[in-house]
Tab-separated table of C-alpha atoms in Angstrom:
chain	number	residue	atom	x	y	z
A	1	MET	CA	0.047	-0.020	0.000
A	2	HIS	CA	1.255	3.474	-0.921
A	3	GLN	CA	2.450	5.351	2.113
A	4	ALA	CA	2.280	9.181	2.164
A	5	ARG	CA	5.121	10.109	4.586
A	6	GLY	CA	5.468	13.740	5.815
A	7	TYR	CA	1.828	14.570	4.767
A	8	ILE	CA	0.045	16.706	7.340
A	9	ARG	CA	-3.463	18.153	6.602
A	10	SER	CA	-6.036	19.773	8.926
A	11	TYR	CA	-9.747	18.970	8.470
A	12	SER	CA	-12.494	21.175	9.763
A	13	LEU	CA	-15.990	20.043	10.506
A	14	ARG	CA	-18.447	21.476	7.845
A	15	SER	CA	-21.647	19.693	8.791
A	16	GLN	CA	-22.558	17.142	11.388
A	17	PRO	CA	-24.276	14.002	10.096
A	18	PRO	CA	-27.905	13.596	11.387
A	19	HIS	CA	-26.961	10.268	12.818
A	20	ALA	CA	-23.837	11.441	14.745
A	21	ALA	CA	-23.623	10.788	18.305
A	22	LYS	CA	-23.625	13.518	20.965
A	23	LEU	CA	-20.052	14.552	21.597
A	24	PRO	CA	-18.206	14.436	25.093
A	25	PHE	CA	-17.438	17.899	26.639
A	26	MET	CA	-13.729	18.560	26.344
A	27	ASN	CA	-10.869	20.989	26.769
A	28	ASN	CA	-12.772	23.351	29.037
A	29	THR	CA	-14.929	24.655	26.046
A	30	SER	CA	-18.636	24.489	25.328
A	31	ILE	CA	-19.966	21.687	23.141
A	32	GLU	CA	-21.477	24.412	20.940
A	33	SER	CA	-18.215	26.252	20.173
A	34	LYS	CA	-15.585	23.562	19.820
A	35	PRO	CA	-15.948	19.788	19.477
A	36	PRO	CA	-13.164	17.479	20.750
A	37	LEU	CA	-9.900	17.504	18.728
A	38	ILE	CA	-8.474	14.130	17.565
A	39	LEU	CA	-4.766	13.774	16.375
A	40	ILE	CA	-4.685	10.779	13.918
A	41	VAL	CA	-1.184	9.424	13.153
A	42	ASP	CA	-0.636	6.650	10.424
A	43	ASP	CA	1.866	6.382	7.461
A	44	GLU	CA	-0.706	4.602	5.284
A	45	GLU	CA	-2.446	7.292	3.395
A	46	LEU	CA	-5.681	5.406	2.684
A	47	VAL	CA	-6.036	4.358	6.251
A	48	LEU	CA	-5.342	7.862	7.472
A	49	ARG	CA	-7.817	9.395	5.086
A	50	ALA	CA	-10.453	6.823	6.052
A	51	ILE	CA	-10.086	7.431	9.762
A	52	CYS	CA	-10.218	11.092	9.367
A	53	MET	CA	-13.235	11.091	7.325
A	54	MET	CA	-15.001	8.704	9.867
A	55	MET	CA	-14.032	11.090	12.680
A	56	GLU	CA	-15.182	14.254	11.011
A	57	GLN	CA	-18.465	12.623	10.010
A	58	SER	CA	-18.860	11.829	13.653
A	59	GLY	CA	-18.654	15.460	14.610
A	60	TYR	CA	-14.932	15.528	15.628
A	61	ARG	CA	-12.228	17.920	14.716
A	62	VAL	CA	-9.157	16.343	13.213
A	63	LYS	CA	-5.438	16.857	12.980
A	64	GLN	CA	-3.348	14.209	11.168
A	65	ALA	CA	0.377	13.210	10.965
A	66	THR	CA	2.182	10.476	9.053
A	67	ASN	CA	4.981	9.706	11.614
A	68	GLY	CA	5.965	9.938	15.210
A	69	GLU	CA	8.059	13.124	15.026
A	70	GLN	CA	5.283	15.106	13.144
A	71	ALA	CA	2.895	13.815	15.795
A	72	LEU	CA	4.964	15.179	18.740
A	73	ALA	CA	5.200	18.593	17.006
A	74	ILE	CA	1.367	18.862	16.335
A	75	TYR	CA	0.638	17.476	19.870
A	76	THR	CA	2.738	20.200	21.571
A	77	LYS	CA	1.241	22.921	19.448
A	78	GLU	CA	-2.547	21.860	19.378
A	79	GLN	CA	-2.953	19.974	22.590
A	80	PRO	CA	-5.476	17.445	21.268
A	81	ASP	CA	-8.002	15.657	23.229
A	82	ILE	CA	-7.084	12.208	22.092
A	83	VAL	CA	-4.486	10.641	19.949
A	84	LEU	CA	-5.123	7.705	17.476
A	85	LEU	CA	-1.625	6.347	16.887
A	86	ASP	CA	-0.444	3.562	14.377
A	87	ALA	CA	2.223	1.264	16.006
A	88	ARG	CA	4.508	0.653	12.874
A	89	MET	CA	5.637	3.764	11.158
A	90	PRO	CA	8.910	5.204	9.615
A	91	VAL	CA	11.115	7.862	11.353
A	92	MET	CA	9.599	7.083	14.756
A	93	ASP	CA	7.307	4.221	15.531
A	94	GLY	CA	4.154	4.435	17.569
A	95	PHE	CA	5.524	2.838	20.680
A	96	THR	CA	8.379	5.457	20.837
A	97	CYS	CA	6.034	8.219	20.058
A	98	CYS	CA	3.505	7.227	22.756
A	99	ALA	CA	6.338	6.988	25.389
A	100	GLN	CA	7.543	10.469	24.478
A	101	LEU	CA	4.054	11.908	24.616
A	102	GLN	CA	3.779	10.757	28.210
A	103	SER	CA	7.048	12.480	29.081
A	104	LEU	CA	5.835	15.927	27.801
A	105	PRO	CA	5.364	18.642	30.554
A	106	GLU	CA	1.813	19.539	29.690
A	107	ALA	CA	-0.782	20.064	32.457
A	108	HIS	CA	-2.529	16.824	31.336
A	109	HIS	CA	-1.966	14.080	28.839
A	110	ALA	CA	-4.419	13.104	26.233
A	111	PRO	CA	-5.304	9.330	26.154
A	112	VAL	CA	-3.577	7.453	23.271
A	113	LEU	CA	-5.515	4.777	21.421
A	114	MET	CA	-2.982	2.485	19.680
A	115	ILE	CA	-4.024	1.195	16.168
A	116	THR	CA	-1.978	-1.783	15.179
A	117	GLY	CA	-1.804	-4.749	12.912
A	118	LEU	CA	0.017	-6.591	15.763
A	119	ASP	CA	-2.173	-8.562	18.163
A	120	ASP	CA	0.454	-10.748	19.852
A	121	LYS	CA	0.774	-10.569	23.625
A	122	LYS	CA	4.215	-8.938	23.376
A	123	SER	CA	3.021	-6.068	21.056
A	124	VAL	CA	-0.103	-5.583	23.285
A	125	ASN	CA	2.122	-5.351	26.447
A	126	ARG	CA	4.553	-3.074	24.778
A	127	ALA	CA	1.692	-0.620	23.845
A	128	PHE	CA	0.497	-0.485	27.388
A	129	GLU	CA	3.960	-0.120	28.798
A	130	ALA	CA	4.539	2.897	26.529
A	131	GLY	CA	1.421	4.610	28.039
A	132	ALA	CA	-1.387	3.638	25.689
A	133	ALA	CA	-4.827	3.898	27.215
A	134	ASP	CA	-6.318	1.229	24.933
A	135	TYR	CA	-5.590	-0.513	21.596
A	136	ILE	CA	-7.402	-1.688	18.368
A	137	THR	CA	-6.332	-4.013	15.851
A	138	LYS	CA	-6.339	-3.636	11.938
A	139	PRO	CA	-8.452	-4.173	9.945
A	140	ILE	CA	-10.367	-1.563	11.746
A	141	HIS	CA	-13.897	-2.191	12.825
A	142	TRP	CA	-15.459	1.312	12.474
A	143	ALA	CA	-18.130	0.988	15.151
A	144	VAL	CA	-15.686	-0.486	17.635
A	145	LEU	CA	-13.180	2.360	16.834
A	146	LEU	CA	-16.054	5.005	17.390
A	147	GLN	CA	-17.158	3.503	20.753
A	148	ARG	CA	-13.471	3.313	21.942
A	149	VAL	CA	-12.894	7.024	21.116
A	150	ARG	CA	-16.085	7.959	22.770
A	151	ARG	CA	-15.355	5.999	25.821
A	152	LEU	CA	-11.717	7.317	26.159
A	153	LEU	CA	-12.883	10.890	25.694
A	154	GLU	CA	-15.590	10.445	28.441
A	155	GLN	CA	-12.928	8.891	30.796
A	156	SER	CA	-10.607	11.665	30.098
A	157	GLN	CA	-13.246	14.367	30.801
A	158	LEU	CA	-14.296	12.548	33.882
A	159	TYR	CA	-10.613	12.371	34.993
A	160	ARG	CA	-10.295	16.101	34.472
A	161	GLN	CA	-13.517	16.860	36.250
A	162	LEU	CA	-12.149	14.731	39.195
A	163	GLN	CA	-8.878	16.661	39.154
A	164	GLN	CA	-10.910	19.830	39.277
A	165	ALA	CA	-13.062	18.681	42.168
A	166	ASN	CA	-9.976	17.560	43.983
A	167	GLN	CA	-8.492	21.013	43.393
A	168	THR	CA	-11.618	22.679	44.658
A	169	LEU	CA	-11.698	20.400	47.693
A	170	GLU	CA	-8.029	21.102	48.458
A	171	ILE	CA	-8.743	24.769	48.261
A	172	ARG	CA	-11.701	24.456	50.675
A	173	VAL	CA	-9.681	22.273	53.111
A	174	ALA	CA	-6.891	24.863	52.967
A	175	GLU	CA	-9.286	27.667	53.673
A	176	ARG	CA	-10.890	25.628	56.504
A	177	THR	CA	-7.520	24.726	57.752
A	178	ALA	CA	-6.453	28.359	57.783
A	179	GLU	CA	-9.663	29.299	59.653
A	180	LEU	CA	-8.787	26.677	62.372
A	181	GLU	CA	-5.175	27.690	62.504
A	182	GLN	CA	-6.399	31.360	63.033
A	183	THR	CA	-8.633	30.188	65.752
A	184	ILE	CA	-6.013	28.101	67.460
A	185	LYS	CA	-3.507	31.099	67.058
A	186	GLN	CA	-6.018	33.332	68.796
A	187	LEU	CA	-6.530	30.782	71.621
A	188	GLU	CA	-2.687	30.379	71.857
A	189	ILE	CA	-2.378	34.252	72.072
A	190	GLU	CA	-5.046	34.381	74.790
A	191	ILE	CA	-3.381	31.475	76.730
A	192	ALA	CA	0.093	33.209	76.214
A	193	GLU	CA	-1.272	36.503	77.638
A	194	ARG	CA	-2.768	34.726	80.624
A	195	GLN	CA	0.442	32.863	81.158
A	196	ARG	CA	2.432	36.241	80.824
A	197	ALA	CA	0.263	37.774	83.348
A	198	GLU	CA	0.913	34.841	85.755
A	199	THR	CA	4.546	34.771	84.918
A	200	ALA	CA	4.765	38.611	85.553
A	201	LEU	CA	3.377	38.113	89.007
A	202	LYS	CA	5.809	35.405	89.773
A	203	GLN	CA	8.704	37.407	88.148
A	204	ALA	CA	7.768	40.502	90.297
A	205	ASP	CA	8.199	38.299	93.409
A	206	VAL	CA	11.344	36.954	92.052
A	207	ASP	CA	12.601	40.545	91.089
A	208	VAL	CA	11.903	41.776	94.605
A	209	ARG	CA	13.859	38.945	96.117
A	210	GLN	CA	16.649	39.379	93.592
A	211	ALA	CA	16.809	43.071	94.266
A	212	LEU	CA	17.291	42.433	97.989
A	213	LYS	CA	19.894	39.795	97.231
A	214	THR	CA	21.731	42.126	94.754
A	215	GLU	CA	21.588	44.972	97.248
A	216	LYS	CA	23.124	42.749	99.937
A	217	GLU	CA	25.772	41.620	97.486
A	218	LEU	CA	26.508	45.276	96.367
A	219	ASN	CA	26.864	46.188	100.023
A	220	LEU	CA	29.306	43.342	100.596
A	221	LEU	CA	31.086	44.308	97.390
A	222	LYS	CA	31.439	47.921	98.384
A	223	PHE	CA	32.648	46.813	101.921
A	224	ASN	CA	35.343	44.437	100.263
A	225	LEU	CA	36.271	47.067	97.786
A	226	ILE	CA	36.655	49.943	100.246
A	227	ASN	CA	38.608	47.685	102.522
A	228	THR	CA	40.765	46.440	99.804
A	229	VAL	CA	41.368	49.731	98.229
A	230	SER	CA	42.069	51.313	101.552
A	231	HIS	CA	44.619	48.526	102.408
A	232	GLU	CA	46.195	48.799	98.895
A	233	PHE	CA	46.396	52.557	99.100
A	234	ARG	CA	47.726	52.815	102.626
A	235	THR	CA	51.053	51.106	102.001
A	236	PRO	CA	52.042	52.880	98.809
A	237	LEU	CA	50.757	56.256	100.175
A	238	THR	CA	52.889	55.700	103.170
A	239	ILE	CA	55.989	54.977	101.154
A	240	ILE	CA	55.236	58.015	98.949
A	241	GLU	CA	54.888	60.362	102.017
A	242	THR	CA	57.997	58.908	103.700
A	243	SER	CA	60.092	59.079	100.584
A	244	THR	CA	58.950	62.587	99.885
A	245	SER	CA	59.627	63.700	103.237
A	246	LEU	CA	63.297	62.288	103.140
A	247	LEU	CA	63.877	63.895	99.764
A	248	GLU	CA	62.934	67.175	101.232
A	249	ARG	CA	65.308	66.933	104.109
A	250	GLN	CA	68.174	65.086	102.547
A	251	TYR	CA	68.013	66.002	98.902
A	252	LEU	CA	71.191	68.175	99.021
A	253	LYS	CA	73.008	65.707	101.173
A	254	TRP	CA	72.333	62.483	99.058
A	255	ASP	CA	74.198	61.685	95.957
A	256	GLU	CA	72.322	61.288	92.618
A	257	HIS	CA	72.089	57.511	92.959
A	258	LYS	CA	70.354	57.531	96.396
A	259	ARG	CA	67.987	60.226	95.282
A	260	ALA	CA	67.003	58.182	92.175
A	261	LYS	CA	66.175	55.359	94.491
A	262	TYR	CA	63.638	57.257	96.410
A	263	PHE	CA	62.190	58.781	93.270
A	264	ASP	CA	61.748	55.278	91.921
A	265	LYS	CA	59.781	54.284	95.030
A	266	ILE	CA	57.534	57.202	94.569
A	267	HIS	CA	57.066	56.282	90.844
A	268	ASN	CA	56.582	52.665	91.467
A	269	ASN	CA	53.930	53.237	94.295
A	270	ILE	CA	52.120	55.761	92.177
A	271	ASN	CA	51.872	53.183	89.458
A	272	ARG	CA	50.650	50.675	92.147
A	273	ILE	CA	47.863	53.019	93.149
A	274	VAL	CA	46.960	53.684	89.392
A	275	GLN	CA	46.898	49.902	88.727
A	276	VAL	CA	44.534	49.318	91.603
A	277	LEU	CA	42.205	52.063	90.415
A	278	GLU	CA	42.293	50.752	86.838
A	279	ASN	CA	41.570	47.288	87.901
A	280	THR	CA	38.633	48.551	90.028
A	281	LEU	CA	37.141	50.551	87.172
A	282	THR	CA	37.672	47.748	84.569
A	283	ILE	CA	35.849	45.088	86.681
A	284	ASN	CA	33.099	47.561	87.393
A	285	LYS	CA	32.713	48.378	83.655
A	286	ILE	CA	32.692	44.580	82.773
A	287	GLU	CA	30.163	43.592	85.363
A	288	SER	CA	27.839	46.586	84.654
A	289	GLY	CA	27.839	46.082	80.915
A	290	GLY	CA	29.469	49.533	80.354
A	291	PHE	CA	32.666	48.009	78.694
A	292	GLU	CA	32.584	48.293	75.008
A	293	PHE	CA	33.355	44.962	73.394
A	294	ASN	CA	34.584	45.505	69.736
A	295	PRO	CA	35.996	42.266	68.268
A	296	ALA	CA	37.863	42.640	64.952
A	297	PRO	CA	40.143	40.502	62.739
A	298	MET	CA	43.724	40.631	64.084
A	299	ASN	CA	47.090	39.282	63.333
A	300	LEU	CA	47.528	37.668	66.808
A	301	THR	CA	51.178	36.637	66.245
A	302	ASN	CA	52.275	40.074	65.640
A	303	PHE	CA	50.244	41.357	68.495
A	304	CYS	CA	51.621	38.917	71.098
A	305	LYS	CA	55.196	39.663	69.833
A	306	GLU	CA	54.519	43.365	70.447
A	307	VAL	CA	53.308	42.651	74.005
A	308	VAL	CA	56.319	40.456	74.715
A	309	SER	CA	58.829	43.057	73.446
A	310	GLN	CA	57.256	45.716	75.778
A	311	TRP	CA	57.919	43.413	78.763
A	312	GLU	CA	61.484	42.646	77.652
A	313	LEU	CA	62.260	46.390	77.285
A	314	ALA	CA	60.955	46.955	80.911
A	315	GLU	CA	63.831	47.984	83.196
A	316	THR	CA	62.260	45.830	86.172
A	317	ASN	CA	62.095	42.633	84.125
A	318	GLN	CA	64.933	40.140	84.491
A	319	HIS	CA	63.115	37.172	83.165
A	320	LEU	CA	63.464	35.416	79.882
A	321	ILE	CA	60.246	35.262	77.965
A	322	THR	CA	60.122	32.651	75.128
A	323	PHE	CA	57.391	33.146	72.561
A	324	ALA	CA	56.406	30.411	70.155
A	325	THR	CA	53.595	29.654	67.794
A	326	GLU	CA	52.154	26.530	66.374
A	327	GLY	CA	49.664	25.967	63.514
A	328	GLU	CA	48.572	28.314	60.718
A	329	PRO	CA	46.881	31.667	61.492
A	330	ASN	CA	43.194	31.731	60.544
A	331	SER	CA	41.396	34.738	59.024
A	332	ARG	CA	38.380	33.999	61.312
A	333	THR	CA	40.437	35.092	64.345
A	334	CYS	CA	38.642	38.116	65.972
A	335	VAL	CA	39.396	39.669	69.287
A	336	ASP	CA	38.943	42.872	71.199
A	337	ALA	CA	42.384	44.445	71.068
A	338	ASN	CA	42.084	46.257	74.574
A	339	LEU	CA	40.573	43.260	76.276
A	340	PHE	CA	43.161	40.836	74.756
A	341	ARG	CA	46.067	43.176	75.842
A	342	ILE	CA	44.441	43.171	79.321
A	343	ILE	CA	44.457	39.352	79.341
A	344	LEU	CA	48.070	39.017	78.202
A	345	THR	CA	49.366	41.831	80.413
A	346	HIS	CA	47.871	40.280	83.639
A	347	LEU	CA	48.975	36.797	82.860
A	348	ILE	CA	52.585	37.675	81.981
A	349	SER	CA	52.679	40.102	84.935
A	350	ASN	CA	51.726	37.348	87.323
A	351	ALA	CA	54.242	34.895	85.759
A	352	ILE	CA	56.981	37.411	86.264
A	353	ARG	CA	55.896	38.502	89.865
A	354	TYR	CA	55.736	34.914	91.212
A	355	SER	CA	58.924	33.528	89.530
A	356	PRO	CA	62.440	33.780	90.713
A	357	GLN	CA	64.697	36.522	89.176
A	358	GLY	CA	66.183	35.273	85.910
A	359	GLY	CA	63.384	32.688	85.489
A	360	ASN	CA	62.073	31.365	82.288
A	361	ILE	CA	58.486	32.132	81.059
A	362	LEU	CA	57.017	30.197	78.133
A	363	PHE	CA	54.415	31.964	76.005
A	364	LYS	CA	52.740	29.715	73.435
A	365	LEU	CA	50.265	30.733	70.946
A	366	LEU	CA	48.423	27.709	69.147
A	367	TYR	CA	46.124	27.919	66.106
A	368	GLU	CA	43.661	25.213	66.094
A	369	GLN	CA	40.923	24.452	63.677
A	370	ASN	CA	38.057	26.183	65.643
A	371	ALA	CA	39.917	28.179	68.395
A	372	VAL	CA	43.018	30.060	69.380
A	373	ILE	CA	44.869	28.793	72.392
A	374	ILE	CA	47.237	30.874	74.589
A	375	ARG	CA	49.518	29.201	77.165
A	376	ILE	CA	51.550	31.074	79.661
A	377	GLN	CA	53.712	28.871	81.966
A	378	ASP	CA	56.197	29.968	84.600
A	379	GLU	CA	58.671	28.246	86.883
A	380	GLY	CA	57.481	30.070	89.931
A	381	ILE	CA	56.217	29.301	93.425
A	382	GLY	CA	53.112	27.530	92.259
A	383	ILE	CA	49.519	27.777	93.694
A	384	PRO	CA	48.280	25.550	96.451
A	385	ALA	CA	45.531	23.148	95.147
A	386	ALA	CA	42.989	24.441	97.841
A	387	ASP	CA	43.238	28.051	96.270
A	388	ILE	CA	42.732	27.178	92.666
A	389	ARG	CA	38.927	26.824	92.850
A	390	GLN	CA	38.597	30.373	94.166
A	391	LEU	CA	41.503	31.873	92.199
A	392	PHE	CA	39.113	33.869	89.809
A	393	ASN	CA	36.936	35.368	92.627
A	394	LYS	CA	37.009	39.081	93.243
A	395	PHE	CA	39.508	40.097	95.821
A	396	TYR	CA	40.834	36.574	96.380
A	397	ARG	CA	44.630	35.840	96.513
A	398	ALA	CA	46.317	32.601	96.831
A	399	SER	CA	47.446	31.842	100.435
A	400	ASN	CA	51.115	31.981	99.442
A	401	ALA	CA	50.726	35.151	97.373
A	402	ASN	CA	52.775	37.095	100.032
A	403	ASP	CA	55.606	34.565	100.118
A	404	ILE	CA	57.677	36.568	97.580
A	405	PRO	CA	58.306	40.231	98.931
A	406	GLY	CA	57.181	43.050	96.923
A	407	THR	CA	54.180	41.329	95.157
A	408	PRO	CA	51.153	43.136	96.577
A	409	GLY	CA	47.725	42.968	94.917
A	410	ALA	CA	44.007	43.565	95.315
A	411	GLY	CA	42.974	40.172	93.993
A	412	LEU	CA	41.182	41.662	90.982
A	413	GLY	CA	43.596	40.762	88.115
A	414	LEU	CA	42.575	37.280	87.438
A	415	THR	CA	38.834	38.154	87.855
A	416	ILE	CA	39.349	40.742	85.057
A	417	VAL	CA	41.135	38.106	82.816
A	418	LYS	CA	38.396	35.548	83.280
A	419	LYS	CA	35.562	37.997	82.395
A	420	ALA	CA	37.549	39.365	79.488
A	421	VAL	CA	37.929	35.799	78.100
A	422	GLU	CA	34.285	35.074	78.650
A	423	LEU	CA	33.308	38.076	76.694
A	424	HIS	CA	35.148	36.474	73.821
A	425	GLY	CA	33.046	33.295	74.367
A	426	GLY	CA	36.153	31.389	75.658
A	427	ASN	CA	37.394	29.891	78.933
A	428	ILE	CA	40.428	29.835	81.085
A	429	THR	CA	41.955	27.059	83.021
A	430	VAL	CA	44.857	26.733	85.398
A	431	GLU	CA	47.404	23.933	86.241
A	432	SER	CA	49.882	24.354	88.927
A	433	GLU	CA	52.288	22.549	91.266
A	434	ILE	CA	53.909	23.998	94.360
A	435	GLY	CA	57.557	24.802	93.736
A	436	LYS	CA	57.350	23.994	90.050
A	437	GLY	CA	55.233	26.632	88.616
A	438	THR	CA	51.923	27.504	87.087
A	439	LYS	CA	50.256	27.282	83.525
A	440	PHE	CA	47.404	29.308	82.414
A	441	THR	CA	45.522	28.142	79.348
A	442	VAL	CA	43.110	30.384	77.506
A	443	SER	CA	40.894	29.166	74.622
A	444	ILE	CA	39.125	31.679	72.419
A	445	PRO	CA	36.719	30.261	69.659
A	446	LEU	CA	37.008	31.509	66.009
A	447	ILE	CA	34.056	33.276	64.581
A	448	ALA	CA	31.719	31.166	62.439
């Protein structure tokens, strides 16, 4: 039989035969305006014409194609309501075409009725596997074909109506759910308000109790502060007064070396008073939230070297400070420069004060994956185990702190260090052994 490949023609409905059956309602259009559109695909021209004529006479609109590729192009453009597809064709057979039709991203797929001269079980299974809704064998029985087309169109329409009904139901369920959620939310608000009122009453009681407790603690803090500052000021002020008096009386009699000795005493004790005041103000700012915490990226290696060099240049320092680093610096290292200097200054100062003259102090900076570690270790007198637990409390000094002459203190330095470390989100630990030395370890996390 002659095959007309590549031949595509569109038929329009000129008149509906009197005996034509009532058409199914399709494609969201009214029956009066637009009958269902059928795409007929067959490479045998006579068969193609015969099917087109039959469908037109039955009142359907028709589009036709002679191979699978043409069918795909027309399907994408026209969106037919049903496809009558021959199984065996050139270029692209019906099985392949049917499978590709099912993979198209349209909102819905039109049913495919496979028309084939193959009636073996394998071919039938292949047709259904490709996505065909039904099949009919050649030679075509026209009455059967018309009934199959009508049934598939009705099923497709019912399926779309069911989809629309489901969408409507989903919308109504969503609306009802939203109403219920709003009601629940309102109830939750009312419950939350009631709970807040109850909580407020409880909190008021707690606040009163806490205020009384805080007042008591503040009074105790003021008492300790006044006692400590008075004690710390009394000795240096006495030394300053005595040195000043001696200089007034003996200035002309003493040589330059002896005068310098007493001037140094005055200078050192003034510095001692200033340090106590600075420590007191710093701890007060940190605890009251008045200390500005401004972390920023920093090259810690250079910063630590600078601090060490300042101590090495100090005239009173007779210790060897060994600075070492380990690991690679990380760009996520952020610290507050002022607080970090306070941390290092107090720890190095303590290591020097409680170590023998000429002793070694190890200062190590370690860069880890998620943190920066600072270790400062001395070879000094050590700290009794019983004192370590209270070492970071305000105004607390280890029981052997006065064993080395000339090491006065108010007991605020390590408190300041701990609070400065905690502002960075870090922690500080101490290890010590009497007669062998002390090691402080500070860990500061890197920013995320």
